[in-house]
DNA sequence: TATTGTTATACTCTATAACTATA
DNA sequence: TATAGTTATAGAGTATAACAATA
């Protein structure tokens, strides 16, 4: 087993992932501004899109955030008309969230913003490197349990 | 010019960078806990290490944070004995920060933590993919102006 | 009693504004 | 008057704890 260790902190994957991730997030926040969304709102839309309707507590667990945060994210998305909240008739404690057509439109707008950002981000890379980066990040994302 | 666009948000580089970056940062925070450091403290140590002694305002500009934040980061690092604050004799308004031997030790401990994290992070990747990822992140890091 | 969602409260991080010392 | 640093204050984001409704 190979153990290549970086000899300086800026050379580590961790350092680079942390800082580049924060930069990308800042840019994404700016790009989402006109849509009145934050990254966590988009994350919730993605979850409802890929996993289908879900109760708030399920969402909290999947996203790894507090249930109280799901309440305010859902409040906002409901106000935008992006999701519907329906009480589960079988268990009236559950609020089942589902994507509306407007929500799907918002998600598409978020995707467009991310694709524009991707183009900027990948600008210094060769075509080959872009493909490689996408493939390798895909492996790490799958390992981390992110939706595809 | 090629324009491969992702068809789903979780497939974008931006989404993956943002979420993986946040996950790695959380893990890094946990790993730094015993050292009584946060990622921004480490960032400041890295800057003093790679760029040599610098005034607080220079650091604020390079790190892209408010000068008042540099004050509290420097307060903490000074309390730990990791940096020295010396008034510039030529311009007594400037506080010049420099790394101490203890600071260099802390930095080495932070590097060790990052290397351990890197090993976990890269675990699902082939040897070839690890190299590729390191190389490509290096390009992006350089483009973003990170220290090497 | 246990669970789902909600509300109330508090904590962390960081920025902006006001202030002090020096130029 | 302008600049470096500091202190005071405020805002964003999110968690924890208390509470209400339902099981």
CSV table of C-alpha atoms (C1' of nucleotides) in Angstrom, one decimal:
chain,number,residue,atom,x,y,z
A,1,UNK,CA,0.0,0.0,0.0
A,2,UNK,CA,1.3,3.3,-1.1
A,3,UNK,CA,1.6,6.2,1.4
A,4,UNK,CA,2.5,9.3,-0.5
A,5,UNK,CA,2.3,12.1,2.1
A,6,UNK,CA,2.4,15.7,1.3
A,7,UNK,CA,5.2,17.7,2.8
A,8,UNK,CA,3.3,20.9,3.1
A,9,UNK,CA,-0.2,21.7,4.2
A,10,UNK,CA,-1.1,23.5,1.0
A,11,UNK,CA,-0.2,20.4,-0.9
A,12,UNK,CA,-2.7,18.2,0.9
A,13,UNK,CA,-6.0,17.1,-0.7
A,14,UNK,CA,-7.8,18.2,2.5
A,15,UNK,CA,-6.5,21.8,2.4
A,16,UNK,CA,-7.3,22.2,-1.2
A,17,UNK,CA,-10.7,20.6,-1.0
A,18,UNK,CA,-11.6,22.8,2.0
A,19,UNK,CA,-10.5,26.1,0.4
A,20,UNK,CA,-11.7,25.4,-3.1
A,21,UNK,CA,-14.9,24.1,-1.7
A,22,UNK,CA,-15.5,27.3,0.2
A,23,UNK,CA,-14.7,29.4,-2.8
A,24,UNK,CA,-17.0,27.4,-5.1
A,25,UNK,CA,-19.7,27.7,-2.4
A,26,UNK,CA,-19.3,31.5,-2.2
A,27,UNK,CA,-19.6,31.7,-6.0
A,28,UNK,CA,-22.7,29.4,-6.0
A,29,UNK,CA,-24.3,31.5,-3.3
A,30,UNK,CA,-23.8,34.6,-5.4
A,31,UNK,CA,-25.2,32.8,-8.5
A,32,UNK,CA,-28.2,31.6,-6.6
A,33,UNK,CA,-29.0,35.1,-5.1
A,34,UNK,CA,-31.4,36.1,-7.9
A,35,UNK,CA,-33.4,32.9,-7.4
A,36,UNK,CA,-33.8,33.7,-3.7
A,37,UNK,CA,-32.2,30.4,-2.8
A,38,UNK,CA,-29.3,29.3,-0.6
A,39,UNK,CA,-27.2,26.1,-1.2
A,40,UNK,CA,-29.2,24.2,1.5
A,41,UNK,CA,-32.5,25.0,-0.2
A,42,UNK,CA,-31.1,23.6,-3.4
A,43,UNK,CA,-29.8,20.6,-1.5
A,44,UNK,CA,-33.4,20.0,-0.3
A,45,UNK,CA,-34.8,20.4,-3.8
A,46,UNK,CA,-32.3,17.9,-5.1
A,47,UNK,CA,-33.2,15.4,-2.4
A,48,UNK,CA,-36.9,15.7,-3.2
A,49,UNK,CA,-36.1,15.4,-6.9
A,50,UNK,CA,-34.0,12.3,-6.6
A,51,UNK,CA,-35.7,10.6,-3.7
A,52,UNK,CA,-39.2,11.6,-4.2
A,53,UNK,CA,-41.6,13.0,-1.5
A,54,UNK,CA,-40.3,12.7,2.0
A,55,UNK,CA,-41.2,13.7,5.6
A,56,UNK,CA,-39.2,16.5,7.2
A,57,UNK,CA,-37.4,14.2,9.7
A,58,UNK,CA,-36.2,12.0,6.9
A,59,UNK,CA,-34.8,15.0,5.1
A,60,UNK,CA,-33.1,16.2,8.3
A,61,UNK,CA,-31.4,12.9,8.7
A,62,UNK,CA,-30.3,12.6,5.0
A,63,UNK,CA,-29.0,16.1,4.9
A,64,UNK,CA,-27.3,15.8,8.3
A,65,UNK,CA,-29.0,19.0,9.7
A,66,UNK,CA,-31.3,19.7,12.7
A,67,UNK,CA,-35.0,19.2,12.2
A,68,UNK,CA,-35.6,22.8,13.1
A,69,UNK,CA,-33.5,23.9,10.2
A,70,UNK,CA,-35.6,21.8,7.9
A,71,UNK,CA,-38.6,23.7,9.1
A,72,UNK,CA,-37.2,27.0,8.0
A,73,UNK,CA,-35.8,25.8,4.8
A,74,UNK,CA,-39.2,24.2,4.0
A,75,UNK,CA,-41.0,27.4,5.1
A,76,UNK,CA,-39.0,29.4,2.6
A,77,UNK,CA,-39.4,26.9,-0.3
A,78,UNK,CA,-43.1,26.7,0.4
A,79,UNK,CA,-43.3,30.5,0.3
A,80,UNK,CA,-41.6,30.4,-3.1
A,81,UNK,CA,-44.1,27.7,-4.3
A,82,UNK,CA,-41.3,25.3,-4.9
A,83,UNK,CA,-42.6,22.6,-2.6
A,84,UNK,CA,-45.9,21.3,-1.2
A,85,UNK,CA,-46.4,20.3,2.4
A,86,UNK,CA,-49.1,17.7,2.9
A,87,UNK,CA,-50.1,16.0,6.2
A,88,UNK,CA,-49.8,12.3,6.0
A,89,UNK,CA,-53.3,10.9,6.4
A,90,UNK,CA,-52.0,7.7,7.8
A,91,UNK,CA,-49.8,9.4,10.4
A,92,UNK,CA,-50.9,13.0,10.9
A,93,UNK,CA,-47.7,13.9,12.6
A,94,UNK,CA,-45.8,13.7,9.4
A,95,UNK,CA,-45.5,16.6,6.9
A,96,UNK,CA,-44.7,15.1,3.6
A,97,UNK,CA,-42.8,17.4,1.3
A,98,UNK,CA,-42.9,17.2,-2.5
A,99,UNK,CA,-41.6,19.1,-5.4
A,100,UNK,CA,-44.0,21.3,-7.4
A,101,UNK,CA,-43.6,22.2,-11.1
A,102,UNK,CA,-42.3,25.6,-9.9
A,103,UNK,CA,-39.8,23.7,-7.8
A,104,UNK,CA,-38.7,21.7,-10.8
A,105,UNK,CA,-38.2,25.0,-12.7
A,106,UNK,CA,-36.2,26.4,-9.8
A,107,UNK,CA,-34.0,23.3,-9.8
A,108,UNK,CA,-33.4,23.7,-13.5
A,109,UNK,CA,-32.4,27.3,-13.0
A,110,UNK,CA,-30.0,26.1,-10.2
A,111,UNK,CA,-28.6,23.5,-12.5
A,112,UNK,CA,-28.0,26.2,-15.2
A,113,UNK,CA,-26.2,28.3,-12.6
A,114,UNK,CA,-24.0,25.4,-11.5
A,115,UNK,CA,-23.2,24.6,-15.1
A,116,UNK,CA,-22.1,28.2,-15.8
A,117,UNK,CA,-19.9,28.0,-12.6
A,118,UNK,CA,-18.5,24.6,-13.7
A,119,UNK,CA,-17.4,26.2,-17.0
A,120,UNK,CA,-15.5,28.9,-15.2
A,121,UNK,CA,-14.0,26.5,-12.7
A,122,UNK,CA,-12.8,24.1,-15.3
A,123,UNK,CA,-11.5,26.8,-17.6
A,124,UNK,CA,-7.8,26.2,-16.8
A,125,UNK,CA,-8.1,22.5,-17.3
A,126,UNK,CA,-7.6,20.5,-20.5
A,127,UNK,CA,-10.5,18.5,-21.9
A,128,UNK,CA,-8.9,15.3,-20.7
A,129,UNK,CA,-8.4,16.7,-17.2
A,130,UNK,CA,-12.0,17.9,-16.9
A,131,UNK,CA,-13.2,14.4,-17.7
A,132,UNK,CA,-10.8,12.9,-15.2
A,133,UNK,CA,-11.8,15.3,-12.5
A,134,UNK,CA,-15.5,14.7,-13.1
A,135,UNK,CA,-14.9,10.9,-12.9
A,136,UNK,CA,-12.8,11.0,-9.7
A,137,UNK,CA,-15.2,13.4,-7.9
A,138,UNK,CA,-18.0,11.1,-8.9
A,139,UNK,CA,-16.2,8.3,-7.1
A,140,UNK,CA,-15.7,10.4,-4.0
A,141,UNK,CA,-19.3,11.7,-4.1
A,142,UNK,CA,-20.7,8.2,-4.4
A,143,UNK,CA,-18.5,7.1,-1.5
A,144,UNK,CA,-19.9,10.0,0.6
A,145,UNK,CA,-23.4,8.9,-0.2
A,146,UNK,CA,-24.3,11.9,-2.3
A,147,UNK,CA,-27.2,11.5,-4.7
A,148,UNK,CA,-26.4,11.0,-8.4
B,1,UNK,CA,-14.5,24.5,-27.4
B,2,UNK,CA,-16.3,21.7,-25.6
B,3,UNK,CA,-19.3,22.4,-23.5
B,4,UNK,CA,-20.2,19.2,-21.6
B,5,UNK,CA,-23.0,20.2,-19.3
B,6,UNK,CA,-24.2,18.1,-16.4
B,7,UNK,CA,-27.9,17.1,-16.7
B,8,UNK,CA,-28.4,17.0,-12.9
B,9,UNK,CA,-27.2,19.2,-10.1
B,10,UNK,CA,-25.5,16.4,-8.2
B,11,UNK,CA,-23.5,15.7,-11.3
B,12,UNK,CA,-21.9,19.2,-11.4
B,13,UNK,CA,-18.4,19.9,-10.3
B,14,UNK,CA,-19.8,22.9,-8.2
B,15,UNK,CA,-22.2,20.8,-6.2
B,16,UNK,CA,-19.6,18.1,-5.5
B,17,UNK,CA,-16.9,20.5,-4.7
B,18,UNK,CA,-19.2,22.4,-2.3
B,19,UNK,CA,-20.4,19.4,-0.4
B,20,UNK,CA,-17.2,17.4,-0.4
B,21,UNK,CA,-15.4,20.6,0.7
B,22,UNK,CA,-17.7,21.1,3.6
B,23,UNK,CA,-17.4,17.4,4.7
B,24,UNK,CA,-13.6,17.6,4.5
B,25,UNK,CA,-13.6,20.8,6.5
B,26,UNK,CA,-15.8,19.3,9.2
B,27,UNK,CA,-13.4,16.4,9.5
B,28,UNK,CA,-10.4,18.7,9.5
B,29,UNK,CA,-12.1,20.8,12.3
B,30,UNK,CA,-12.5,17.6,14.3
B,31,UNK,CA,-8.9,16.6,13.7
B,32,UNK,CA,-7.6,20.0,14.7
B,33,UNK,CA,-9.6,20.1,17.9
B,34,UNK,CA,-6.9,18.6,20.1
B,35,UNK,CA,-4.4,21.2,18.8
B,36,UNK,CA,-6.8,24.0,19.8
B,37,UNK,CA,-6.8,25.3,16.2
B,38,UNK,CA,-9.5,26.1,13.7
B,39,UNK,CA,-8.9,25.9,9.9
B,40,UNK,CA,-8.5,29.7,9.7
B,41,UNK,CA,-5.7,29.6,12.3
B,42,UNK,CA,-4.0,27.0,10.2
B,43,UNK,CA,-4.4,29.1,7.1
B,44,UNK,CA,-2.7,32.0,8.9
B,45,UNK,CA,0.2,29.8,10.0
B,46,UNK,CA,0.5,28.5,6.5
B,47,UNK,CA,0.7,32.1,5.2
B,48,UNK,CA,3.4,33.1,7.6
B,49,UNK,CA,5.3,30.0,6.8
B,50,UNK,CA,5.2,30.4,3.0
B,51,UNK,CA,5.3,34.2,2.8
B,52,UNK,CA,7.4,35.0,5.8
B,53,UNK,CA,6.5,37.7,8.5
B,54,UNK,CA,3.7,40.0,7.5
B,55,UNK,CA,1.6,42.8,9.0
B,56,UNK,CA,-2.0,42.0,10.0
B,57,UNK,CA,-3.6,44.0,7.2
B,58,UNK,CA,-1.5,42.2,4.6
B,59,UNK,CA,-2.8,38.9,6.0
B,60,UNK,CA,-6.4,40.1,6.0
B,61,UNK,CA,-6.1,41.0,2.3
B,62,UNK,CA,-4.4,37.7,1.4
B,63,UNK,CA,-6.9,35.6,3.3
B,64,UNK,CA,-9.8,37.6,2.2
B,65,UNK,CA,-11.1,38.3,5.7
B,66,UNK,CA,-11.9,41.4,7.8
B,67,UNK,CA,-9.0,43.0,9.7
B,68,UNK,CA,-10.9,42.5,12.9
B,69,UNK,CA,-10.9,38.8,12.3
B,70,UNK,CA,-7.1,38.8,11.9
B,71,UNK,CA,-6.9,40.4,15.4
B,72,UNK,CA,-8.8,37.5,17.1
B,73,UNK,CA,-7.0,34.8,15.1
B,74,UNK,CA,-3.7,36.4,16.0
B,75,UNK,CA,-4.7,36.8,19.6
B,76,UNK,CA,-5.4,33.1,19.8
B,77,UNK,CA,-2.2,32.0,18.0
B,78,UNK,CA,-0.2,34.4,20.2
B,79,UNK,CA,-1.7,32.9,23.3
B,80,UNK,CA,-0.7,29.4,22.1
B,81,UNK,CA,2.9,30.7,21.5
B,82,UNK,CA,2.6,30.0,17.8
B,83,UNK,CA,3.3,33.5,16.6
B,84,UNK,CA,5.1,36.6,17.7
B,85,UNK,CA,3.7,40.1,17.3
B,86,UNK,CA,6.3,42.8,16.9
B,87,UNK,CA,5.7,46.5,16.4
B,88,UNK,CA,7.4,47.7,13.2
B,89,UNK,CA,10.0,50.3,14.4
B,90,UNK,CA,9.8,52.1,11.1
B,91,UNK,CA,6.0,52.4,11.2
B,92,UNK,CA,4.8,51.9,14.7
B,93,UNK,CA,1.2,51.3,13.6
B,94,UNK,CA,2.1,48.0,12.0
B,95,UNK,CA,2.1,44.7,14.0
B,96,UNK,CA,4.4,42.3,12.2
B,97,UNK,CA,3.5,38.7,12.8
B,98,UNK,CA,6.0,35.9,12.5
B,99,UNK,CA,6.0,32.2,13.2
B,100,UNK,CA,7.8,30.8,16.3
B,101,UNK,CA,9.4,27.4,16.7
B,102,UNK,CA,6.2,26.3,18.5
B,103,UNK,CA,4.2,27.6,15.6
B,104,UNK,CA,6.2,25.5,13.2
B,105,UNK,CA,5.6,22.5,15.4
B,106,UNK,CA,1.9,23.2,15.4
B,107,UNK,CA,2.0,23.5,11.6
B,108,UNK,CA,3.7,20.2,11.4
B,109,UNK,CA,1.0,18.6,13.6
B,110,UNK,CA,-1.6,20.2,11.4
B,111,UNK,CA,0.1,18.7,8.3
B,112,UNK,CA,0.1,15.3,10.0
B,113,UNK,CA,-3.6,15.6,10.6
B,114,UNK,CA,-4.2,16.6,7.0
B,115,UNK,CA,-2.2,13.7,5.8
B,116,UNK,CA,-4.2,11.2,7.9
B,117,UNK,CA,-7.4,12.8,6.5
B,118,UNK,CA,-6.0,12.5,3.0
B,119,UNK,CA,-5.4,8.8,3.4
B,120,UNK,CA,-9.0,8.3,4.4
B,121,UNK,CA,-10.3,10.5,1.7
B,122,UNK,CA,-8.3,8.9,-1.1
B,123,UNK,CA,-9.0,5.4,0.2
B,124,UNK,CA,-11.6,4.5,-2.5
B,125,UNK,CA,-9.3,5.7,-5.3
B,126,UNK,CA,-6.7,3.8,-7.3
B,127,UNK,CA,-3.1,4.8,-7.0
B,128,UNK,CA,-3.3,6.3,-10.5
B,129,UNK,CA,-6.5,8.3,-9.6
B,130,UNK,CA,-4.9,9.7,-6.4
B,131,UNK,CA,-2.0,11.1,-8.5
B,132,UNK,CA,-4.4,12.5,-11.1
B,133,UNK,CA,-6.6,14.1,-8.4
B,134,UNK,CA,-3.6,15.7,-6.7
B,135,UNK,CA,-2.3,17.0,-10.0
B,136,UNK,CA,-5.6,18.5,-11.1
B,137,UNK,CA,-6.4,20.0,-7.7
B,138,UNK,CA,-2.9,21.5,-7.9
B,139,UNK,CA,-3.8,23.3,-11.1
B,140,UNK,CA,-7.0,24.6,-9.7
B,141,UNK,CA,-5.3,25.7,-6.4
B,142,UNK,CA,-2.6,27.6,-8.4
B,143,UNK,CA,-5.3,29.2,-10.5
B,144,UNK,CA,-7.0,30.3,-7.3
B,145,UNK,CA,-3.8,31.8,-6.0
B,146,UNK,CA,-3.3,29.4,-3.1
B,147,UNK,CA,0.2,29.0,-1.7
B,148,UNK,CA,2.1,25.8,-2.7
C,1,DT,C1',-44.6,7.3,26.4
C,2,DA,C1',-42.5,8.1,22.1
C,3,DT,C1',-42.3,10.6,17.8
C,4,DT,C1',-43.0,14.6,14.4
C,5,DG,C1',-42.9,19.0,13.7
C,6,DT,C1',-42.5,23.7,15.6
C,7,DT,C1',-41.0,27.6,18.4
C,8,DA,C1',-37.7,29.8,21.6
C,9,DT,C1',-33.3,30.4,22.6
C,10,DA,C1',-28.3,30.4,22.3
C,11,DC,C1',-23.9,29.8,20.1
C,12,DT,C1',-20.4,30.3,16.4
C,13,DC,C1',-18.4,32.7,12.8
C,14,DT,C1',-17.6,36.8,10.7
C,15,DA,C1',-18.5,41.5,9.0
C,16,DT,C1',-19.3,46.6,9.7
C,17,DA,C1',-18.7,50.6,12.3
C,18,DA,C1',-16.7,53.3,15.9
C,19,DC,C1',-12.5,54.3,18.1
C,20,DT,C1',-7.2,54.8,19.2
C,21,DA,C1',-2.6,55.4,18.1
C,22,DT,C1',0.6,56.6,14.7
C,23,DA,C1',1.8,58.6,10.3
D,1,DT,C1',-6.2,63.7,7.1
D,2,DA,C1',-5.1,58.8,6.2
D,3,DT,C1',-3.8,54.3,7.8
D,4,DA,C1',-3.0,50.0,11.1
D,5,DG,C1',-4.9,47.9,14.5
D,6,DT,C1',-8.5,47.2,18.0
D,7,DT,C1',-13.0,47.0,20.2
D,8,DA,C1',-18.1,47.1,20.0
D,9,DT,C1',-21.9,45.7,17.8
D,10,DA,C1',-24.7,43.3,14.6
D,11,DG,C1',-26.1,39.7,11.3
D,12,DA,C1',-26.2,35.0,9.2
D,13,DG,C1',-26.5,30.3,9.9
D,14,DT,C1',-27.4,26.6,12.7
D,15,DA,C1',-27.9,23.9,16.8
D,16,DT,C1',-30.2,22.6,21.3
D,17,DA,C1',-34.0,22.7,24.3
D,18,DA,C1',-38.8,23.4,25.3
D,19,DC,C1',-43.3,22.6,23.6
D,20,DA,C1',-47.6,21.0,20.9
D,21,DA,C1',-50.0,17.5,18.4
D,22,DT,C1',-50.4,12.9,17.3
D,23,DA,C1',-49.3,8.1,17.8
